[in-house]
Tab-separated table of C-alpha atoms in Angstrom:
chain	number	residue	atom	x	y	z
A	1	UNK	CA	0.000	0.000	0.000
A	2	UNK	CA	0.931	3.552	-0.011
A	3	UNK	CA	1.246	4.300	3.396
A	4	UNK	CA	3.363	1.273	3.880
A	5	UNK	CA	5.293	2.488	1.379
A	6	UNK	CA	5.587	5.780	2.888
A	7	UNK	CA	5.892	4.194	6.339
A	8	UNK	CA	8.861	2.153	4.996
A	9	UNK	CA	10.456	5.411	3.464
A	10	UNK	CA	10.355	7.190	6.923
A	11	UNK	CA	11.660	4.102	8.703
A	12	UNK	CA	14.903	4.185	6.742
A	13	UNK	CA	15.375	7.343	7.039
A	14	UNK	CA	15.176	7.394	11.350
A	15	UNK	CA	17.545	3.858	10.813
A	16	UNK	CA	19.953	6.247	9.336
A	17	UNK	CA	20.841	8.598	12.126
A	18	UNK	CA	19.842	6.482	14.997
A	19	UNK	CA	21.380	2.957	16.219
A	20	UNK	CA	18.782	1.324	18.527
A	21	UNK	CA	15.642	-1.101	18.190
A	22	UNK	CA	12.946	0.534	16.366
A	23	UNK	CA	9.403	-0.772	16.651
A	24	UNK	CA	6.776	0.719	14.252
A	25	UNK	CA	2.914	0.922	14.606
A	26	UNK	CA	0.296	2.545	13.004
A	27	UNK	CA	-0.940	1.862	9.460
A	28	UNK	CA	0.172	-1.103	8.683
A	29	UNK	CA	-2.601	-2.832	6.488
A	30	UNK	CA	-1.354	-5.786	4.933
A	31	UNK	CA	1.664	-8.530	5.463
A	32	UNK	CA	3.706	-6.558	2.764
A	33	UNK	CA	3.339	-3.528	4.763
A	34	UNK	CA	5.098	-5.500	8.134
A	35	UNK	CA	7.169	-7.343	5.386
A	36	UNK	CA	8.459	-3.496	4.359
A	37	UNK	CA	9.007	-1.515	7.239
A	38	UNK	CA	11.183	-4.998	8.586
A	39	UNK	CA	13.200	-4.871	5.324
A	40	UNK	CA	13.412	-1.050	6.073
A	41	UNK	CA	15.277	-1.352	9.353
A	42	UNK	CA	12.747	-2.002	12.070
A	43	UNK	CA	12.826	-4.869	14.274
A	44	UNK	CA	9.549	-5.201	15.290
A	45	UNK	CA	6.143	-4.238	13.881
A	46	UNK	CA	3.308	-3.687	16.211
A	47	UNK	CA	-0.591	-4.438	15.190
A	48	UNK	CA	-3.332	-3.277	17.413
A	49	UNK	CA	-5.936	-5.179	15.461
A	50	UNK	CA	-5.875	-8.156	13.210
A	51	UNK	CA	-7.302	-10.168	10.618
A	52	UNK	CA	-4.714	-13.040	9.390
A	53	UNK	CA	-6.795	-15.859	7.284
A	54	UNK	CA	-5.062	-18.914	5.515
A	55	UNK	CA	-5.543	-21.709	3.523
A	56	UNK	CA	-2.972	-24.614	4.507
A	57	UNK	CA	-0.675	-23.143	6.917
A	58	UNK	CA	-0.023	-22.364	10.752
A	59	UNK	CA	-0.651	-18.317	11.918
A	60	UNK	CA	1.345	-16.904	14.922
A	61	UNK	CA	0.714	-13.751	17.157
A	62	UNK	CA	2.537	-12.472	19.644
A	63	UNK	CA	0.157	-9.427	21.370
A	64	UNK	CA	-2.737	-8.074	19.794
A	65	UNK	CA	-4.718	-5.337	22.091
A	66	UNK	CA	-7.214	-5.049	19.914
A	67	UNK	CA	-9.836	-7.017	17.799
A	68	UNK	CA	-8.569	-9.760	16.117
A	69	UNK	CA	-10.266	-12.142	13.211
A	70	UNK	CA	-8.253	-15.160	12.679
A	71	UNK	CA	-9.388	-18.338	10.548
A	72	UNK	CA	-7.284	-21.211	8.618
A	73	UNK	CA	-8.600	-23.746	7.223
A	74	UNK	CA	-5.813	-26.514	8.069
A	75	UNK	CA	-3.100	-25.194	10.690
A	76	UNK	CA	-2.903	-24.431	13.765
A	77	UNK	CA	-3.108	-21.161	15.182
A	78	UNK	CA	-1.290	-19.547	18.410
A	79	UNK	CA	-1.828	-16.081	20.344
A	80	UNK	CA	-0.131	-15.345	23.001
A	81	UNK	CA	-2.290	-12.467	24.545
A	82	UNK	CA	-4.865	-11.166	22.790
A	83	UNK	CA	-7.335	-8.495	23.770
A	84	UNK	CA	-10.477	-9.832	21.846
A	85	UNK	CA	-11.652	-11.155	18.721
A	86	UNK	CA	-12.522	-14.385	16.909
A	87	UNK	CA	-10.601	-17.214	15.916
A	88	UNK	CA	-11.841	-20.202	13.422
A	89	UNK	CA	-9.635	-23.448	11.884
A	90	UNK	CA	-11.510	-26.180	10.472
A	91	UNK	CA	-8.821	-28.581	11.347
A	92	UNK	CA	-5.938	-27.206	13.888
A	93	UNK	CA	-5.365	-26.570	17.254
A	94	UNK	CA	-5.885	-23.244	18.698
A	95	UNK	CA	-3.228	-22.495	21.659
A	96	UNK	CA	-4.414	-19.146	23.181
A	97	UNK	CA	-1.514	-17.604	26.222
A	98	UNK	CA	-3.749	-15.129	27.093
A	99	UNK	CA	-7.363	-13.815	26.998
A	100	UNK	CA	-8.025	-10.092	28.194
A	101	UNK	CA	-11.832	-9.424	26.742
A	102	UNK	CA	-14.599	-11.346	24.522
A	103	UNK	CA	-13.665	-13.845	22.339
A	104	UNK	CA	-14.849	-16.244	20.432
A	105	UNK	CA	-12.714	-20.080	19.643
A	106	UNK	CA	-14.576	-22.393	16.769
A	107	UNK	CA	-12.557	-24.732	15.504
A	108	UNK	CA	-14.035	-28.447	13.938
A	109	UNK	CA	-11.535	-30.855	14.732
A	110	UNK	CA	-8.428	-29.448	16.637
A	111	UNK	CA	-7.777	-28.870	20.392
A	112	UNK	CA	-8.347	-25.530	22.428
A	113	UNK	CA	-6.237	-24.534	24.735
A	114	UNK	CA	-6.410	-20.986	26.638
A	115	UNK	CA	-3.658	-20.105	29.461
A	116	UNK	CA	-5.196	-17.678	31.574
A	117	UNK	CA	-8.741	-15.809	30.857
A	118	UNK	CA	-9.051	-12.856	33.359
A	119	UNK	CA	-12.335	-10.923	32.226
A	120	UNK	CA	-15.359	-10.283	29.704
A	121	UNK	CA	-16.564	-13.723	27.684
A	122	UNK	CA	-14.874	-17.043	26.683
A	123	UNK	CA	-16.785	-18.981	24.307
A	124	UNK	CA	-15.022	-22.329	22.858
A	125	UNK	CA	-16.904	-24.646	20.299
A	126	UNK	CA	-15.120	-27.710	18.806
A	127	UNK	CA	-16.576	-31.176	17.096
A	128	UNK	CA	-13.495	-33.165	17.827
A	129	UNK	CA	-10.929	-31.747	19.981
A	130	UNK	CA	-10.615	-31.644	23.820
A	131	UNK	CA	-10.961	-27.732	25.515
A	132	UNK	CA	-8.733	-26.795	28.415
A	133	UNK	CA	-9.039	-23.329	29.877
A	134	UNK	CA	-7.168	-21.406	32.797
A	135	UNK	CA	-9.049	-18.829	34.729
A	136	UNK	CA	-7.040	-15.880	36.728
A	137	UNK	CA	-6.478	-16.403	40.375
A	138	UNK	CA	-9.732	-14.275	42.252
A	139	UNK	CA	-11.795	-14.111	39.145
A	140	UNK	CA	-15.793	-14.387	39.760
A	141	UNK	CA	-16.584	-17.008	36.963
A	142	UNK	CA	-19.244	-18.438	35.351
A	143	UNK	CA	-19.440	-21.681	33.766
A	144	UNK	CA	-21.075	-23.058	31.144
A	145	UNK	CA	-19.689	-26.145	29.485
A	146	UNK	CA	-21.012	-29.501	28.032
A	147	UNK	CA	-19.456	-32.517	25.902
A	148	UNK	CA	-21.915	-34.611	24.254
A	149	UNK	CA	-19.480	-38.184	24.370
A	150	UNK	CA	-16.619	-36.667	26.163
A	151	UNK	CA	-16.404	-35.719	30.174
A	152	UNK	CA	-16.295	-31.748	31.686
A	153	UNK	CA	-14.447	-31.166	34.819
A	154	UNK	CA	-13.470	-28.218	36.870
A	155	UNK	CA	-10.758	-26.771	39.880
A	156	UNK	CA	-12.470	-23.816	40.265
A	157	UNK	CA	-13.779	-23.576	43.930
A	158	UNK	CA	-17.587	-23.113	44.099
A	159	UNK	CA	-18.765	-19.673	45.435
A	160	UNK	CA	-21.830	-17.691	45.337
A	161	UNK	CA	-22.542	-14.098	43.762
A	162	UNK	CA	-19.375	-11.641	44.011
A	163	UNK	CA	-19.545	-9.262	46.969
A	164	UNK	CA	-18.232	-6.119	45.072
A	165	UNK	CA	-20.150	-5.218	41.752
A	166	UNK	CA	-16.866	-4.450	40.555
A	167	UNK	CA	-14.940	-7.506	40.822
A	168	UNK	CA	-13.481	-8.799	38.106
A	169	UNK	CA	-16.101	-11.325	36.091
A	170	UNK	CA	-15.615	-14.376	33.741
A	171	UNK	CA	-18.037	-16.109	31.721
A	172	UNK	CA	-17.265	-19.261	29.856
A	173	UNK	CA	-19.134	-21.123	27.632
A	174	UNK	CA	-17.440	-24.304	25.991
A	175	UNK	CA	-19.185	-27.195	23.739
A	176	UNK	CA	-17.800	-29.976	22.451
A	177	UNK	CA	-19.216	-32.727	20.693
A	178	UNK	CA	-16.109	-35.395	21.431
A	179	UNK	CA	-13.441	-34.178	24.020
């Protein structure tokens, strides 16, 4: 694009007179945009927001704040914090590190795994696949899960309503039809 373009232009220009790690944000629309302003001198790119889809092949993230759509059809697909969004593979495992705010984990055959999900909404659906999910230390949560032929279990103590309207609140919802 243009502004990746640009973007790169600029970036070469600040490598020139300064000698230090450079990350760059901002405008960066496509994978040839990152792809650019990397070539260009910077060592990392940061994306607020993304939307990564692919045929046949694994997708990575490291931190995205932001919304995030991410679907592939056959690979797996990894985020390690991610501030909400949706995330689809019809056959792959889904490794999530983090969850911060609403999302939303489909995936047909292919395990789900989420580290640590501290606030907002969880939802997890998956045909084939087992679903393990970590919940924050403290965190009011509610939980909704079924398996149709596998077995649900959970280490969460049992408590009643939070005291303080506003403590921190989880609500999970996982199906599966085999896991």
């Amino acid at each position: 694009s243009v502004i990746g373009e640009i973007m790169a232009d600029l970036v070469r220009k600040v490598m020139e007179n300064i000698f230090m790690p450079l990350t760059v944000g901002g405008g960066i629309r496509t994978l040839d945009d990152a792809t650019r302003l990397i070539q260009a001198g910077a060592e990392k790119v940061s994306v607020n927001s993304a939307a990564v889809k692919t045929g046949s092949g694994d997708i990575a993230i490291e931190r995205c704040r932001n919304a995030a759509r991410l679907t592939s059809a056959s690979g797996d697909i990894r985020v390690t914090e991610l501030g909400g969004g949706q995330i689809s593979s019809a056959s792959g495992d889904v490794e999530l590190g983090s969850a911060l705010g609403e999302v939303d984990v489909q995936t047909a055959s292919g395990d789900v795994s989420v580290g640590q999900a501290s606030a907002g909404e969880l939802q997890v659906k998956t045909a084939t696949g087992d679903v393990g999910i970590g919940v924050t230390a403290g965190t009011a949560t509610l939980l909704d899960c079924s398996s149709i032929t596998g077995q649900v279990s959970s280490e969460l103590e049992p408590s009643g309503e939070p005291a303080d309207a506003d403590e921190r609140r989880l609500v999970v919802r996982a199906r599966t039809v085999s896991g």
